[in-house]
Coordinates of C-alpha atoms and ligand atoms in Angstrom, one line a residue:
M26 CA 77.0 -126.3 -70.3
V27 CA 76.6 -126.3 -74.1
K28 CA 77.9 -129.4 -75.8
S29 CA 80.1 -129.1 -78.9
K30 CA 78.3 -130.2 -82.0
I31 CA 79.8 -133.1 -83.9
I32 CA 79.0 -133.4 -87.6
A33 CA 80.5 -136.4 -89.3
G34 CA 80.0 -138.5 -92.5
P35 CA 81.6 -139.1 -95.9
C36 CA 82.7 -136.4 -98.3
S37 CA 80.2 -137.8 -100.7
A38 CA 77.5 -140.4 -101.1
E39 CA 78.9 -143.1 -103.4
S40 CA 76.4 -145.9 -103.0
R41 CA 73.5 -146.8 -100.8
E42 CA 75.7 -149.5 -99.1
Q43 CA 78.5 -147.0 -98.4
V44 CA 76.4 -144.3 -96.8
L45 CA 74.3 -146.8 -94.7
K46 CA 77.3 -148.7 -93.6
T47 CA 79.1 -145.4 -92.5
A48 CA 76.0 -144.3 -90.6
Q49 CA 75.5 -147.7 -89.0
L50 CA 79.2 -147.7 -87.8
L51 CA 78.9 -144.2 -86.5
S52 CA 75.6 -144.9 -84.7
E53 CA 77.2 -147.8 -82.9
S54 CA 80.1 -145.7 -81.6
T55 CA 80.3 -142.0 -81.2
N56 CA 77.2 -139.9 -80.7
I57 CA 77.0 -137.5 -83.6
D58 CA 74.6 -134.6 -84.0
L59 CA 74.4 -134.6 -87.8
F60 CA 75.4 -136.9 -90.6
R61 CA 77.1 -135.0 -93.4
C62 CA 77.1 -136.2 -96.9
G63 CA 77.7 -134.4 -100.2
I64 CA 75.5 -135.5 -103.1
W65 CA 76.3 -132.7 -105.6
K66 CA 80.1 -132.2 -105.5
P67 CA 81.8 -129.0 -106.7
R68 CA 84.9 -130.5 -108.3
S69 CA 87.6 -128.7 -110.2
S70 CA 87.5 -131.0 -113.2
P71 CA 84.3 -132.2 -114.9
N72 CA 86.1 -135.5 -115.3
S73 CA 86.1 -136.1 -111.6
F74 CA 83.3 -137.8 -109.6
E75 CA 80.7 -135.1 -109.2
G76 CA 78.4 -136.9 -106.8
M77 CA 75.3 -139.2 -107.1
G78 CA 72.9 -136.3 -107.2
E79 CA 69.2 -136.7 -106.4
K80 CA 69.4 -140.5 -106.7
A81 CA 71.1 -140.4 -103.2
L82 CA 68.2 -138.6 -101.5
P83 CA 66.2 -141.7 -100.6
W84 CA 69.4 -143.3 -99.0
L85 CA 69.7 -140.2 -96.8
Q86 CA 66.0 -140.6 -95.8
E87 CA 66.8 -144.1 -94.8
I88 CA 69.6 -143.0 -92.6
E89 CA 67.3 -140.5 -90.8
T90 CA 64.7 -143.2 -90.3
I91 CA 66.9 -146.1 -89.3
Y92 CA 69.5 -144.4 -87.2
N93 CA 67.6 -141.4 -86.1
I94 CA 70.4 -139.0 -87.1
P95 CA 69.5 -135.9 -89.0
V96 CA 71.4 -135.5 -92.3
C97 CA 73.0 -132.4 -93.8
I98 CA 74.0 -132.0 -97.5
E99 CA 75.6 -129.3 -99.6
I100 CA 73.4 -127.2 -101.9
A101 CA 74.5 -124.9 -104.6
T102 CA 71.4 -124.1 -106.6
P103 CA 67.7 -123.5 -105.8
Q104 CA 67.0 -126.7 -107.7
H105 CA 69.1 -128.7 -105.2
L106 CA 67.3 -127.0 -102.4
E107 CA 63.9 -127.9 -103.8
M108 CA 64.7 -131.5 -104.4
A109 CA 66.2 -132.0 -101.0
V110 CA 63.4 -130.2 -99.1
N111 CA 60.9 -132.4 -101.0
S112 CA 62.6 -135.4 -99.6
G113 CA 62.5 -134.1 -96.0
I114 CA 66.0 -132.8 -95.5
K115 CA 66.2 -129.9 -93.1
H116 CA 70.0 -129.2 -92.7
F117 CA 72.1 -127.8 -95.4
W118 CA 75.5 -126.2 -96.0
I119 CA 76.7 -123.8 -98.6
G120 CA 80.1 -124.8 -99.8
A121 CA 83.2 -122.6 -100.1
R122 CA 83.0 -122.4 -103.9
T123 CA 79.4 -121.2 -103.7
S124 CA 79.8 -118.8 -100.7
V125 CA 82.3 -116.9 -102.9
N126 CA 79.5 -115.8 -105.3
P127 CA 76.9 -113.2 -104.0
F128 CA 74.5 -113.8 -106.9
L129 CA 74.3 -117.5 -106.2
V130 CA 74.0 -117.0 -102.5
Q131 CA 71.2 -114.5 -103.0
E132 CA 69.4 -116.9 -105.3
L133 CA 69.6 -119.6 -102.7
A134 CA 68.6 -117.2 -99.9
T135 CA 65.5 -116.1 -101.9
A136 CA 64.6 -119.8 -102.5
T137 CA 64.7 -120.5 -98.7
K138 CA 61.9 -117.9 -97.9
G139 CA 59.2 -119.5 -95.8
L140 CA 61.1 -122.7 -95.2
N141 CA 61.8 -124.1 -91.7
I142 CA 65.4 -125.2 -92.3
N143 CA 68.9 -124.8 -90.9
I144 CA 71.8 -123.4 -93.0
M145 CA 75.5 -123.6 -92.4
I146 CA 77.7 -121.4 -94.5
K147 CA 81.3 -122.3 -95.2
N148 CA 83.8 -119.5 -95.5
P149 CA 84.5 -118.5 -99.1
V150 CA 87.6 -120.1 -100.7
S151 CA 89.3 -116.7 -100.6
P152 CA 90.0 -114.9 -97.3
D153 CA 87.2 -112.2 -97.5
L154 CA 85.5 -111.8 -94.2
Q155 CA 83.0 -109.2 -95.3
L156 CA 81.9 -111.5 -98.2
W157 CA 81.3 -114.3 -95.8
I158 CA 79.4 -112.1 -93.3
G159 CA 77.3 -110.7 -96.2
N160 CA 76.1 -114.3 -96.9
F161 CA 74.6 -114.6 -93.4
E162 CA 72.8 -111.2 -93.9
R163 CA 71.3 -112.5 -97.1
F164 CA 69.8 -115.6 -95.4
Y165 CA 68.8 -113.6 -92.3
K166 CA 66.9 -111.1 -94.5
A167 CA 65.2 -114.1 -96.2
G168 CA 63.9 -115.2 -92.8
I169 CA 66.3 -118.0 -92.1
H170 CA 67.6 -117.5 -88.5
N171 CA 69.0 -120.9 -87.8
L172 CA 72.4 -120.2 -89.2
A173 CA 75.8 -121.5 -88.4
A174 CA 79.3 -120.9 -89.9
V175 CA 81.8 -123.6 -90.9
Y176 CA 85.4 -122.6 -91.0
R177 CA 87.4 -124.6 -93.6
G178 CA 90.5 -122.4 -94.2
F179 CA 91.4 -120.7 -97.4
S180 CA 92.9 -121.6 -100.8
T181 CA 95.8 -119.1 -100.8
G182 CA 98.4 -121.0 -102.8
N183 CA 100.8 -120.6 -99.8
P184 CA 103.1 -123.6 -99.6
L185 CA 101.9 -125.4 -96.5
P186 CA 101.8 -129.0 -95.3
Y187 CA 98.0 -128.5 -95.2
R188 CA 95.6 -128.4 -98.1
N189 CA 94.2 -125.0 -97.0
D190 CA 95.7 -122.2 -95.0
P191 CA 93.9 -122.1 -91.6
M192 CA 94.6 -118.3 -91.1
W193 CA 93.1 -118.6 -87.6
K194 CA 92.9 -114.8 -87.3
F195 CA 89.8 -114.9 -89.6
L196 CA 88.1 -117.3 -87.2
I197 CA 88.8 -115.0 -84.3
D198 CA 87.6 -112.0 -86.2
F199 CA 84.4 -113.8 -87.3
K200 CA 83.7 -114.7 -83.6
R201 CA 84.4 -111.1 -82.5
I202 CA 81.9 -109.7 -85.1
N203 CA 79.2 -112.4 -85.0
K204 CA 78.8 -113.4 -81.4
E205 CA 75.4 -114.9 -82.0
I206 CA 76.3 -117.2 -84.9
P207 CA 77.7 -120.6 -83.9
I208 CA 80.9 -121.5 -85.7
Y209 CA 82.1 -125.0 -86.4
C210 CA 85.5 -126.0 -87.8
D211 CA 86.0 -128.4 -90.7
P212 CA 89.5 -129.7 -90.0
S213 CA 89.2 -132.3 -92.8
H214 CA 89.3 -129.7 -95.6
I215 CA 91.9 -127.6 -93.9
A216 CA 94.2 -130.6 -93.4
G217 CA 93.8 -132.4 -96.8
K218 CA 95.6 -135.3 -95.1
R219 CA 94.4 -137.6 -92.3
K220 CA 97.5 -137.1 -90.2
Y221 CA 96.9 -133.3 -89.6
I222 CA 93.3 -133.5 -88.6
Y223 CA 93.9 -134.0 -84.9
E224 CA 96.2 -130.9 -84.5
I225 CA 93.8 -128.7 -86.5
A226 CA 90.7 -129.9 -84.6
Q227 CA 92.4 -129.4 -81.3
R228 CA 93.5 -125.9 -82.1
A229 CA 90.0 -125.0 -83.3
L230 CA 88.5 -126.3 -80.0
F231 CA 91.0 -124.2 -78.1
L232 CA 89.8 -121.3 -80.1
D233 CA 86.3 -122.0 -78.7
V234 CA 84.6 -123.3 -81.8
D235 CA 81.1 -124.6 -81.2
G236 CA 81.6 -127.9 -83.0
L237 CA 83.5 -129.9 -85.7
M238 CA 82.5 -131.2 -89.1
I239 CA 84.7 -134.2 -90.0
E240 CA 84.8 -136.4 -93.1
V241 CA 84.4 -140.1 -92.2
H242 CA 84.1 -142.9 -94.7
D243 CA 83.6 -146.7 -94.1
N244 CA 86.5 -147.4 -96.3
P245 CA 88.5 -144.1 -96.9
G246 CA 91.2 -145.7 -99.1
N247 CA 88.6 -146.4 -101.7
A248 CA 86.7 -143.1 -101.5
L249 CA 85.8 -141.5 -104.8
C250 CA 86.9 -138.0 -103.6
D251 CA 89.0 -136.6 -100.8
N252 CA 90.3 -140.0 -100.0
E253 CA 93.5 -138.8 -98.3
Q254 CA 91.6 -136.7 -95.7
Q255 CA 88.6 -138.9 -94.8
L256 CA 88.9 -140.9 -91.6
S257 CA 87.8 -144.4 -91.0
V258 CA 85.1 -144.7 -88.3
F259 CA 87.8 -146.3 -86.0
E260 CA 90.1 -143.3 -86.6
F261 CA 87.2 -140.9 -86.0
N262 CA 86.2 -142.5 -82.7
K263 CA 89.8 -142.3 -81.6
L264 CA 90.1 -138.7 -82.6
I265 CA 87.0 -137.7 -80.6
E266 CA 88.3 -139.7 -77.6
D267 CA 91.7 -138.0 -77.8
L268 CA 90.6 -134.4 -78.3
I269 CA 90.4 -132.1 -75.3
I270 CA 87.0 -130.6 -75.7
P271 CA 86.8 -127.5 -73.4
S272 CA 83.5 -127.0 -71.8
K273 CA 81.6 -123.9 -72.9
S274 CA 80.2 -123.1 -69.5
T275 CA 80.5 -119.4 -68.7
E276 CA 80.5 -120.0 -64.9
R277 CA 84.1 -121.3 -65.1
N278 CA 85.2 -117.9 -66.6
N279 CA 84.8 -116.3 -63.1
D280 CA 88.0 -118.1 -62.0
L281 CA 89.8 -116.4 -64.9
K282 CA 89.0 -112.9 -63.7
K283 CA 92.0 -112.6 -61.5
F284 CA 94.4 -113.7 -64.3
R285 CA 92.7 -111.4 -66.7
E286 CA 93.2 -108.5 -64.4
Y287 CA 97.0 -109.2 -64.2
L288 CA 97.1 -109.4 -68.0
N289 CA 95.3 -106.1 -68.3
V290 CA 98.0 -104.5 -66.2
I291 CA 100.8 -106.1 -68.1
D292 CA 99.3 -105.1 -71.5
N293 CA 98.9 -101.6 -70.3
E294 CA 102.6 -101.5 -69.4
L295 CA 103.6 -103.1 -72.7
F296 CA 101.8 -100.3 -74.6
H297 CA 103.4 -97.6 -72.6
L298 CA 106.8 -99.2 -73.2
L299 CA 106.0 -99.5 -76.9
A300 CA 105.1 -95.8 -77.1
K301 CA 108.4 -94.9 -75.4
R302 CA 110.3 -97.1 -77.8
L303 CA 108.6 -95.4 -80.8
D304 CA 109.5 -91.9 -79.4
I305 CA 113.1 -92.9 -79.4
I306 CA 112.8 -94.3 -82.9
K307 CA 111.6 -90.9 -84.1
D308 CA 114.7 -89.2 -82.6
I309 CA 116.9 -91.9 -84.3
A310 CA 115.1 -91.3 -87.6
L311 CA 115.7 -87.5 -87.4
Y312 CA 119.4 -88.1 -86.7
K313 CA 119.8 -90.5 -89.6
K314 CA 118.0 -88.2 -91.9
E315 CA 120.1 -85.2 -90.9
H316 CA 123.3 -87.2 -91.4
N317 CA 122.1 -89.0 -94.5
I318 CA 122.6 -92.5 -92.9
P319 CA 120.6 -95.5 -94.2
I320 CA 117.8 -96.7 -92.0
L321 CA 118.9 -100.3 -91.9
Q322 CA 122.0 -100.7 -89.9
I323 CA 122.6 -104.4 -90.2
D324 CA 125.4 -104.7 -87.5
R325 CA 123.2 -102.9 -85.0
W326 CA 120.2 -105.1 -85.9
N327 CA 122.3 -108.3 -85.5
E328 CA 123.4 -107.1 -82.1
V329 CA 119.8 -106.4 -80.9
Y330 CA 118.7 -109.7 -82.4
N331 CA 121.3 -111.8 -80.7
N332 CA 121.1 -110.0 -77.3
S333 CA 117.3 -110.3 -77.3
L334 CA 117.4 -114.0 -78.2
E335 CA 119.8 -114.6 -75.4
I336 CA 117.6 -112.8 -72.9
S337 CA 114.5 -114.6 -74.1
Q338 CA 116.3 -118.0 -73.7
Q339 CA 117.2 -117.1 -70.1
L340 CA 113.5 -116.2 -69.5
N341 CA 112.4 -119.5 -71.1
I342 CA 110.5 -117.8 -73.9
D343 CA 110.1 -120.1 -76.9
P344 CA 112.6 -119.0 -79.6
S345 CA 109.9 -118.8 -82.3
T346 CA 107.8 -116.5 -80.1
A347 CA 110.9 -114.3 -79.4
E348 CA 111.7 -114.2 -83.1
T349 CA 108.1 -113.2 -84.1
F350 CA 108.2 -110.4 -81.4
L351 CA 111.6 -109.1 -82.5
T352 CA 110.6 -109.1 -86.2
F353 CA 107.5 -107.1 -85.3
L354 CA 109.7 -104.6 -83.3
H355 CA 112.2 -104.2 -86.1
E356 CA 109.7 -104.0 -89.0
T357 CA 107.7 -101.3 -87.1
S358 CA 110.9 -99.4 -86.4
I359 CA 111.8 -99.4 -90.1
Q360 CA 108.3 -98.4 -91.1
Y361 CA 108.3 -95.5 -88.6
Q362 CA 111.7 -94.3 -89.8
E363 CA 110.6 -94.5 -93.5
K364 CA 107.7 -92.3 -92.7
M365 CA 109.9 -89.8 -90.9
F366 CA 112.3 -89.8 -93.9
C367 CA 109.5 -89.0 -96.3
M368 CA 108.1 -86.2 -94.2
D369 CA 109.0 -82.6 -94.9
L370 CA 110.5 -81.5 -91.7
Ligands
PEP30 C1 82.8 -130.6 -98.6 O1 82.5 -130.3 -97.5 O2 82.8 -131.7 -99.1 C2 83.3 -129.5 -99.5 C3 83.2 -129.6 -100.8 O3 83.9 -128.6 -98.8 P1 84.4 -127.1 -99.2 O4 83.2 -126.4 -99.8 O5 84.8 -126.5 -97.9 O6 85.5 -127.2 -100.1
MN31 MN1 85.3 -133.2 -99.2

């Protein structure tokens, strides 16, 4: 059974006391695999706290020595990498504002040649899967094979209670394309607020992520950055205790075989039914076109909508699931009819 990796630590190193205190409290409670800590912070405004820089490197060395927990930091330039490697750090992450820039990533990848280090790459701020995947190829070509991905959602501007849009589909697509690269979730940056971290972390675990990266501060209320999303050590311990962490053993999957076979049969039937439905829609489109009738017939749609919601209620289907499914059917139907209307028959 492979254990989920737990990476925890403050958004940023603020003082020697703060990082050592956080590491001490963590070492006395939950077993973590890596202590995270930003020392160069990519902030929107130059007037914000931009990290303690290289001054913090000896504090991190102390953590590794005293508490025997390896430390990871964010690097954004070859100079950051050089200073950190010289002070013995072996674990790094590339942040979401760096992973968006292929020139910078290439410079970093080139600078890692010949080093025995581990690199985690956060998804770029914008939802561009190929750009993210290209980053892994750049490091792989430079000879860095200890790579992992960190999923931290996207800055889309969509109004959400969360800071970033999780767009879980991207995580699933990444896992489908890159089966060999472990992927961790950073629920702290998706959430933006402490109260959402649990639900995001749990969903990520249900989507079979290989670990979590969580911001933890010894006194989050006074943190110099991301103070609304950092957990206290107490809250972090409770979170880890409350989360259902599914085992990653593959043996257990054998029990699922029977259910999966049922699902395959049902999916097959669903697709056959969908094909039949689309055939009828083509006939309807031809009729409407011949008689010059608009595609959208709102009374008919209301009737379908209400009937289907009633049936789904009787079948105990959650109303929002029923609504998503109906919307898909209706939008597809309209698109098909539009295509038929535009075709020369
Ligand atoms: C961070 O991990 O502190 C950070 C800056 O995250 P991101 O690059 O995901 O915004
Ligand atoms: Mn942060």
